[in-house]
Amino acid sequence: MPTNPITVTLIGRGRIGSDVVQGIRSLPQYRVMAVLGRDATDLPPSQLTIDLAGPAALRAHGLAALSQGDLWSVGAAALIDDDLRRALETRAAETGHALRLFTGWISGPMLCPPGVNARLFIRQSAPDLGDRPGVVFDGPLAEAALCFPDHLNTATATAICGPGIGATRVTLTSSAPGSAHRIFARFVMPGQTVRTEIRFDRPGPHPVATAVLAALSRSAVPITLGP
């Protein structure tokens, strides 16, 4: 065990939270202080808080978490709310702590310098988004995330860290029960277009949990992948 392991509070006891809890206990560079439900009212002091419960948890605990340490969140769709996003940005600037959004499955935006005119187009399909298979939404991300927040965290995170919420358009399709969750993305900037296609099959570890555990595991790796 390292002399000073990083203290961590986890929020979320669902499938993602359970997978992360199981995995993080095998990483000696971290010490889990608490595993909280999304309805928790108080956060114990920790150097890192990981929100695994989604947008509601980020709204409820984001400011408190950033007051005491860094914050990782799978609930980026909450940041469609301009007031919340500005409040979190202000708190991070005041404290020197950082908010990291998951996940990074959509390629392109991190290759684009801020301020460059770019556009992002995302098509997602997932089981049971609507009463029957077919397109359930086609339009601006800002509107889509209000209607389907739990399904657009990756899209929102990519937009915020890329071309912007206003430059991102989303098409959501409801697929048959038991079918794979798919994300197709096209990122367009001057001089290049980057396309991404992801398919998540069941069963298996939750892909968001594996992404968080991968980030935790690589925190001390001497060689990393840019940008």
Tab-separated table of C-alpha atoms in Angstrom:
chain	number	residue	atom	x	y	z
A	1	MET	CA	0.000	0.000	0.000
A	2	PRO	CA	1.409	3.433	-0.941
A	3	THR	CA	2.251	5.727	1.975
A	4	ASN	CA	-0.333	8.303	0.897
A	5	PRO	CA	-3.020	6.724	-1.297
A	6	ILE	CA	-5.484	9.069	-2.974
A	7	THR	CA	-8.741	9.182	-1.040
A	8	VAL	CA	-11.853	8.533	-3.131
A	9	THR	CA	-15.600	8.875	-2.606
A	10	LEU	CA	-17.852	7.013	-5.025
A	11	ILE	CA	-21.446	8.064	-5.708
A	12	GLY	CA	-23.654	5.367	-7.171
A	13	ARG	CA	-24.532	1.836	-6.121
A	14	GLY	CA	-25.988	0.607	-9.409
A	15	ARG	CA	-24.360	-1.583	-12.042
A	16	ILE	CA	-21.660	0.960	-12.923
A	17	GLY	CA	-20.904	1.743	-9.289
A	18	SER	CA	-20.703	-1.913	-8.310
A	19	ASP	CA	-18.238	-2.668	-11.114
A	20	VAL	CA	-16.030	0.282	-10.174
A	21	VAL	CA	-16.093	-0.523	-6.458
A	22	GLN	CA	-14.992	-4.067	-7.184
A	23	GLY	CA	-12.194	-2.912	-9.471
A	24	ILE	CA	-10.836	0.026	-7.478
A	25	ARG	CA	-10.234	-2.064	-4.376
A	26	SER	CA	-7.450	-3.844	-6.274
A	27	LEU	CA	-5.663	-0.540	-7.002
A	28	PRO	CA	-3.394	0.206	-4.028
A	29	GLN	CA	-2.876	3.842	-5.012
A	30	TYR	CA	-6.469	4.623	-3.975
A	31	ARG	CA	-8.325	4.374	-0.685
A	32	VAL	CA	-12.131	4.315	-0.860
A	33	MET	CA	-13.608	6.541	1.848
A	34	ALA	CA	-17.277	5.932	1.099
A	35	VAL	CA	-19.691	4.491	-1.431
A	36	LEU	CA	-22.827	6.629	-1.413
A	37	GLY	CA	-26.266	6.335	-2.941
A	38	ARG	CA	-27.458	9.088	-5.244
A	39	ASP	CA	-29.722	10.383	-2.459
A	40	ALA	CA	-26.803	11.058	-0.072
A	41	THR	CA	-26.791	14.496	1.519
A	42	ASP	CA	-23.175	14.827	2.677
A	43	LEU	CA	-19.868	14.025	1.009
A	44	PRO	CA	-16.937	12.909	3.163
A	45	PRO	CA	-13.688	14.809	2.533
A	46	SER	CA	-11.862	13.167	-0.382
A	47	GLN	CA	-9.215	14.110	-2.891
A	48	LEU	CA	-11.319	12.597	-5.679
A	49	THR	CA	-15.087	12.176	-5.996
A	50	ILE	CA	-16.401	9.927	-8.754
A	51	ASP	CA	-20.051	10.391	-9.745
A	52	LEU	CA	-21.262	7.085	-11.169
A	53	ALA	CA	-24.949	7.872	-10.700
A	54	GLY	CA	-25.492	10.290	-13.586
A	55	PRO	CA	-26.839	13.798	-14.175
A	56	ALA	CA	-28.935	14.047	-11.006
A	57	ALA	CA	-25.917	13.260	-8.830
A	58	LEU	CA	-23.768	15.811	-10.646
A	59	ARG	CA	-26.414	18.468	-10.040
A	60	ALA	CA	-26.734	17.517	-6.366
A	61	HIS	CA	-23.084	17.058	-5.440
A	62	GLY	CA	-20.922	18.732	-8.072
A	63	LEU	CA	-20.227	21.994	-6.253
A	64	ALA	CA	-19.486	20.284	-2.932
A	65	ALA	CA	-17.196	17.745	-4.591
A	66	LEU	CA	-15.178	20.417	-6.415
A	67	SER	CA	-14.818	22.365	-3.174
A	68	GLN	CA	-12.697	19.576	-1.679
A	69	GLY	CA	-11.027	17.817	-4.599
A	70	ASP	CA	-11.240	16.725	-8.206
A	71	LEU	CA	-14.500	15.378	-9.619
A	72	TRP	CA	-15.084	12.725	-12.256
A	73	SER	CA	-18.619	12.373	-13.568
A	74	VAL	CA	-20.608	10.172	-15.920
A	75	GLY	CA	-23.473	12.691	-15.780
A	76	ALA	CA	-22.406	15.293	-18.338
A	77	ALA	CA	-25.965	15.764	-19.610
A	78	ALA	CA	-26.640	17.865	-16.494
A	79	LEU	CA	-24.345	20.503	-17.994
A	80	ILE	CA	-26.902	21.353	-20.650
A	81	ASP	CA	-28.039	23.693	-17.853
A	82	ASP	CA	-25.943	26.814	-18.517
A	83	ASP	CA	-26.241	28.063	-14.929
A	84	LEU	CA	-24.976	24.786	-13.473
A	85	ARG	CA	-22.124	24.579	-15.962
A	86	ARG	CA	-20.994	28.134	-15.191
A	87	ALA	CA	-21.251	27.508	-11.431
A	88	LEU	CA	-19.081	24.396	-11.684
A	89	GLU	CA	-16.560	26.196	-13.892
A	90	THR	CA	-16.359	29.020	-11.355
A	91	ARG	CA	-15.918	26.635	-8.416
A	92	ALA	CA	-13.183	24.724	-10.268
A	93	ALA	CA	-11.358	27.972	-11.063
A	94	GLU	CA	-11.606	29.119	-7.438
A	95	THR	CA	-10.308	25.876	-5.944
A	96	GLY	CA	-7.899	24.708	-8.625
A	97	HIS	CA	-9.747	21.391	-8.811
A	98	ALA	CA	-10.858	19.819	-12.078
A	99	LEU	CA	-14.047	18.274	-13.442
A	100	ARG	CA	-13.414	15.332	-15.763
A	101	LEU	CA	-16.290	14.067	-17.902
A	102	PHE	CA	-16.694	10.497	-19.117
A	103	THR	CA	-16.534	8.940	-21.623
A	104	GLY	CA	-14.106	9.572	-24.505
A	105	TRP	CA	-15.531	7.161	-27.066
A	106	ILE	CA	-16.243	9.794	-29.726
A	107	SER	CA	-13.101	10.788	-31.619
A	108	GLY	CA	-12.200	14.109	-33.150
A	109	PRO	CA	-12.921	17.009	-30.795
A	110	MET	CA	-9.679	16.652	-28.817
A	111	LEU	CA	-7.779	17.066	-32.085
A	112	CYS	CA	-9.350	20.460	-32.707
A	113	PRO	CA	-7.989	23.659	-31.094
A	114	PRO	CA	-10.585	25.737	-29.217
A	115	GLY	CA	-12.340	28.331	-31.329
A	116	VAL	CA	-12.066	26.458	-34.629
A	117	ASN	CA	-15.349	26.248	-36.513
A	118	ALA	CA	-16.427	22.612	-36.198
A	119	ARG	CA	-19.593	20.526	-36.133
A	120	LEU	CA	-20.509	17.236	-34.474
A	121	PHE	CA	-23.228	14.855	-35.671
A	122	ILE	CA	-24.178	11.889	-33.492
A	123	ARG	CA	-26.510	8.983	-34.180
A	124	GLN	CA	-27.327	6.679	-31.290
A	125	SER	CA	-29.529	3.631	-31.049
A	126	ALA	CA	-30.498	1.837	-27.863
A	127	PRO	CA	-33.236	-0.598	-26.840
A	128	ASP	CA	-36.589	0.691	-25.656
A	129	LEU	CA	-36.055	4.443	-26.061
A	130	GLY	CA	-39.582	4.635	-27.431
A	131	ASP	CA	-42.816	2.676	-27.586
A	132	ARG	CA	-41.663	0.930	-30.757
A	133	PRO	CA	-38.497	0.771	-32.877
A	134	GLY	CA	-37.723	3.892	-34.898
A	135	VAL	CA	-36.381	7.434	-34.646
A	136	VAL	CA	-37.506	9.136	-31.432
A	137	PHE	CA	-35.530	12.384	-31.771
A	138	ASP	CA	-33.671	14.294	-34.472
A	139	GLY	CA	-32.417	17.759	-33.650
A	140	PRO	CA	-30.161	19.877	-31.433
A	141	LEU	CA	-28.293	18.214	-28.567
A	142	ALA	CA	-29.589	20.835	-26.126
A	143	GLU	CA	-33.155	19.633	-26.703
A	144	ALA	CA	-32.289	15.930	-26.871
A	145	ALA	CA	-30.448	15.939	-23.544
A	146	LEU	CA	-33.482	17.381	-21.772
A	147	CYS	CA	-35.643	14.517	-23.031
A	148	PHE	CA	-33.100	11.659	-22.802
A	149	PRO	CA	-30.442	12.758	-20.253
A	150	ASP	CA	-29.356	9.273	-19.215
A	151	HIS	CA	-28.554	8.363	-22.826
A	152	LEU	CA	-26.641	11.481	-23.886
A	153	ASN	CA	-23.869	11.904	-21.329
A	154	THR	CA	-21.139	10.906	-23.783
A	155	ALA	CA	-22.580	13.169	-26.479
A	156	THR	CA	-22.783	16.116	-24.077
A	157	ALA	CA	-19.288	15.568	-22.695
A	158	THR	CA	-17.882	15.443	-26.228
A	159	ALA	CA	-19.754	18.583	-27.264
A	160	ILE	CA	-18.658	20.587	-24.218
A	161	CYS	CA	-15.013	19.586	-24.681
A	162	GLY	CA	-15.269	19.936	-28.468
A	163	PRO	CA	-17.271	22.152	-30.818
A	164	GLY	CA	-19.880	23.226	-28.251
A	165	ILE	CA	-23.422	22.211	-27.393
A	166	GLY	CA	-24.887	24.501	-30.039
A	167	ALA	CA	-22.717	22.918	-32.757
A	168	THR	CA	-23.890	19.372	-32.020
A	169	ARG	CA	-26.877	17.578	-33.544
A	170	VAL	CA	-28.289	14.243	-32.381
A	171	THR	CA	-30.456	11.519	-33.883
A	172	LEU	CA	-31.798	8.937	-31.419
A	173	THR	CA	-33.301	5.646	-32.530
A	174	SER	CA	-35.185	3.158	-30.387
A	175	SER	CA	-34.110	-0.380	-31.258
A	176	ALA	CA	-35.562	-3.779	-30.421
A	177	PRO	CA	-35.315	-5.128	-26.854
A	178	GLY	CA	-31.989	-6.836	-26.210
A	179	SER	CA	-30.202	-5.250	-29.165
A	180	ALA	CA	-26.776	-3.616	-28.946
A	181	HIS	CA	-26.260	0.017	-27.980
A	182	ARG	CA	-24.593	1.832	-30.898
A	183	ILE	CA	-23.037	5.254	-31.348
A	184	PHE	CA	-22.090	6.661	-34.758
A	185	ALA	CA	-20.395	10.067	-34.780
A	186	ARG	CA	-19.077	12.395	-37.452
A	187	PHE	CA	-16.861	15.292	-36.401
A	188	VAL	CA	-16.178	17.897	-39.071
A	189	MET	CA	-13.536	20.610	-38.840
A	190	PRO	CA	-11.644	22.529	-41.552
A	191	GLY	CA	-9.467	20.092	-43.436
A	192	GLN	CA	-10.647	16.839	-41.890
A	193	THR	CA	-13.568	14.642	-40.934
A	194	VAL	CA	-13.323	12.041	-38.159
A	195	ARG	CA	-15.856	9.217	-37.969
A	196	THR	CA	-16.420	6.956	-34.968
A	197	GLU	CA	-18.514	3.808	-34.672
A	198	ILE	CA	-19.014	2.013	-31.343
A	199	ARG	CA	-21.107	-1.028	-30.503
A	200	PHE	CA	-21.719	-2.261	-26.971
A	201	ASP	CA	-22.935	-5.828	-26.774
A	202	ARG	CA	-24.452	-7.564	-23.793
A	203	PRO	CA	-23.576	-9.256	-21.484
A	204	GLY	CA	-20.259	-8.077	-20.116
A	205	PRO	CA	-18.768	-5.419	-17.849
A	206	HIS	CA	-20.452	-2.050	-18.125
A	207	PRO	CA	-18.370	-0.036	-20.625
A	208	VAL	CA	-18.567	3.144	-18.538
A	209	ALA	CA	-17.212	1.272	-15.512
A	210	THR	CA	-14.305	-0.116	-17.528
A	211	ALA	CA	-13.549	3.397	-18.835
A	212	VAL	CA	-13.392	4.801	-15.279
A	213	LEU	CA	-11.238	1.918	-14.042
A	214	ALA	CA	-8.920	2.346	-17.024
A	215	ALA	CA	-8.475	6.031	-16.162
A	216	LEU	CA	-7.774	5.202	-12.516
A	217	SER	CA	-5.273	2.501	-13.440
A	218	ARG	CA	-3.388	4.762	-15.852
A	219	SER	CA	-3.030	7.694	-13.488
A	220	ALA	CA	0.544	6.736	-12.610
A	221	VAL	CA	1.607	5.262	-15.964
A	222	PRO	CA	4.739	7.038	-17.267
A	223	ILE	CA	3.743	6.878	-20.952
A	224	THR	CA	0.309	8.139	-22.036
A	225	LEU	CA	-1.586	8.687	-25.262
A	226	GLY	CA	-2.239	12.276	-26.385
A	227	PRO	CA	-3.542	14.738	-27.205
